[in-house]
Amino acid sequence: MHIFTIPECTACATENLTLADTLPACVGAQISQEEVAFTASYGQIQPLLAGGLTAHGGHLQVLSGFSTFLALKTAGFPQIACWILSQEIAPASAFALRILHNRQACLNSPILQAWHLKEAQAQLPVQDLLPLLPLMGLKPQPHVLTERISLLQADDVVQAALHNQELHLKNLQHLLRLPQEEQKRLIELIRQYRLGGSKQQKLVDLVVDLYLREGCGIEEILAKWRQRDPPRDNLPQETQSLLGFLHCLANPRIAQAEAHFNERLQRLQPPAQVSVFHTPAFEDEQVSVQLCYSSWGSLQAHWPQVLKAVERENQDP
């Protein structure tokens, strides 16, 4: 267990504070005007964590609270309140304090997690690194440590998408099977259509599958899509159209079978109380029928007819 004594708060000249050279570009990127305006109005709520003289003319390095530092600096604050991390603190405790100082940011950003762990890896043995993982909501296992640090090898655009919670981590490994330019274009599509959850996963899966199986790049896919379906002003309809087109392109047999099924269903014109379903991938000709009754009594009244229909089906060769 780490027990910390919070150091005395010190007012540091903004010009004497700097970010680490190793900090990922997306973490130290320019922040939004809204955050700068908020900071200008309300000032600094919590001190930053700083420490360690750097090679930049004796500057102190900001160790946590990066977005707050950038907002204060952009808003023109001449001084920033900081807790100065003592050189006497044991390295394992120092890295734990860096994470805990702005833990919510660490929980939200796998890239920030990767950077903290990479920095700690340079000074700590593995047995001291693993206890840092639960502080970030991760399991204390060596493979988790290795996988998380490896995120820093991804392209800057991919890192930014992960840091800003635009790209789900579970979709990363599939996306990385694409060439770098295709990765960037796919992230642009995710941003453009604001895709998350299952829709983002479906887009990534289909695009990667089409590229690996047929060498079909994103621009080629979009050109084919636009030939079939002109642009619309409604973003959800655009999204549905694109995902539907990708599904047909990646699964032509299933798409053809689905169209044939829908034609047959339209000819049947089933009433609202009757639903007809095909097998998940049209692996056979079997169909299922669902009948909806208004009450249990209504079902009981019609049950003999249902049984007769099933019996006739079983008797057919």
mmCIF file of N, CA, C and O in Angstrom, residues 3-10 46-49 82-86 89 97 100-101:
data_model
loop_
_atom_site.group_PDB
_atom_site.id
_atom_site.type_symbol
_atom_site.label_atom_id
_atom_site.label_comp_id
_atom_site.label_asym_id
_atom_site.label_seq_id
_atom_site.Cartn_x
_atom_site.Cartn_y
_atom_site.Cartn_z
ATOM 1 N N ILE A 3 1.365 5.077 0.916
ATOM 2 C CA ILE A 3 0.842 6.147 1.756
ATOM 3 C C ILE A 3 1.643 7.401 1.436
ATOM 4 O O ILE A 3 2.880 7.403 1.535
ATOM 5 N N PHE A 4 0.945 8.449 1.025
ATOM 6 C CA PHE A 4 1.624 9.634 0.541
ATOM 7 C C PHE A 4 1.447 10.804 1.501
ATOM 8 O O PHE A 4 0.385 10.968 2.105
ATOM 9 N N THR A 5 2.478 11.607 1.599
ATOM 10 C CA THR A 5 2.383 12.900 2.267
ATOM 11 C C THR A 5 2.385 13.952 1.181
ATOM 12 O O THR A 5 3.361 14.090 0.428
ATOM 13 N N ILE A 6 1.269 14.679 1.066
ATOM 14 C CA ILE A 6 1.156 15.673 0.005
ATOM 15 C C ILE A 6 2.111 16.825 0.296
ATOM 16 O O ILE A 6 2.086 17.412 1.387
ATOM 17 N N PRO A 7 2.996 17.161 -0.641
ATOM 18 C CA PRO A 7 3.945 18.253 -0.412
ATOM 19 C C PRO A 7 3.239 19.605 -0.386
ATOM 20 O O PRO A 7 2.097 19.736 -0.805
ATOM 21 N N GLU A 8 3.949 20.575 0.105
ATOM 22 C CA GLU A 8 3.399 21.929 0.174
ATOM 23 C C GLU A 8 3.203 22.473 -1.238
ATOM 24 O O GLU A 8 4.030 22.240 -2.129
ATOM 25 N N CYS A 9 2.122 23.190 -1.422
ATOM 26 C CA CYS A 9 1.825 23.760 -2.738
ATOM 27 C C CYS A 9 2.750 24.942 -3.015
ATOM 28 O O CYS A 9 2.982 25.785 -2.144
ATOM 29 N N THR A 10 3.291 24.990 -4.217
ATOM 30 C CA THR A 10 4.234 26.037 -4.609
ATOM 31 C C THR A 10 3.735 26.735 -5.860
ATOM 32 O O THR A 10 3.260 26.088 -6.796
ATOM 33 N N GLN A 46 -7.165 22.681 -9.017
ATOM 34 C CA GLN A 46 -6.295 21.740 -8.308
ATOM 35 C C GLN A 46 -4.854 21.959 -8.755
ATOM 36 O O GLN A 46 -4.599 22.177 -9.946
ATOM 37 N N PRO A 47 -3.903 21.898 -7.820
ATOM 38 C CA PRO A 47 -2.498 22.049 -8.232
ATOM 39 C C PRO A 47 -2.069 20.935 -9.180
ATOM 40 O O PRO A 47 -2.589 19.817 -9.129
ATOM 41 N N LEU A 48 -1.117 21.266 -10.040
ATOM 42 C CA LEU A 48 -0.513 20.255 -10.896
ATOM 43 C C LEU A 48 0.514 19.474 -10.086
ATOM 44 O O LEU A 48 0.898 19.876 -8.991
ATOM 45 N N LEU A 49 0.961 18.376 -10.641
ATOM 46 C CA LEU A 49 2.054 17.615 -10.043
ATOM 47 C C LEU A 49 3.270 17.824 -10.931
ATOM 48 O O LEU A 49 3.222 17.592 -12.145
ATOM 49 N N CYS A 82 1.605 24.256 -8.018
ATOM 50 C CA CYS A 82 2.098 22.888 -8.243
ATOM 51 C C CYS A 82 2.466 22.223 -6.923
ATOM 52 O O CYS A 82 2.946 22.873 -5.992
ATOM 53 N N TRP A 83 2.232 20.924 -6.863
ATOM 54 C CA TRP A 83 2.836 20.100 -5.845
ATOM 55 C C TRP A 83 4.149 19.581 -6.431
ATOM 56 O O TRP A 83 4.157 18.938 -7.491
ATOM 57 N N ILE A 84 5.250 19.858 -5.780
ATOM 58 C CA ILE A 84 6.557 19.441 -6.291
ATOM 59 C C ILE A 84 6.897 18.073 -5.706
ATOM 60 O O ILE A 84 6.981 17.908 -4.486
ATOM 61 N N LEU A 85 7.075 17.112 -6.574
ATOM 62 C CA LEU A 85 7.362 15.743 -6.158
ATOM 63 C C LEU A 85 8.811 15.655 -5.689
ATOM 64 O O LEU A 85 9.740 15.946 -6.449
ATOM 65 N N SER A 86 8.989 15.255 -4.445
ATOM 66 C CA SER A 86 10.331 15.195 -3.866
ATOM 67 C C SER A 86 11.159 14.094 -4.514
ATOM 68 O O SER A 86 10.653 13.015 -4.847
ATOM 69 N N ILE A 89 11.211 10.560 -2.646
ATOM 70 C CA ILE A 89 10.145 9.562 -2.702
ATOM 71 C C ILE A 89 10.621 8.356 -3.506
ATOM 72 O O ILE A 89 11.246 8.506 -4.564
ATOM 73 N N LEU A 97 1.820 7.965 -7.476
ATOM 74 C CA LEU A 97 1.254 9.288 -7.217
ATOM 75 C C LEU A 97 0.959 10.029 -8.516
ATOM 76 O O LEU A 97 -0.046 10.729 -8.635
ATOM 77 N N LEU A 100 -2.323 8.556 -9.712
ATOM 78 C CA LEU A 100 -3.465 8.877 -8.850
ATOM 79 C C LEU A 100 -3.810 10.358 -8.865
ATOM 80 O O LEU A 100 -4.957 10.723 -8.601
ATOM 81 N N HIS A 101 -2.833 11.205 -9.154
ATOM 82 C CA HIS A 101 -3.093 12.648 -9.170
ATOM 83 C C HIS A 101 -4.209 13.015 -10.140
ATOM 84 O O HIS A 101 -5.036 13.872 -9.862
#
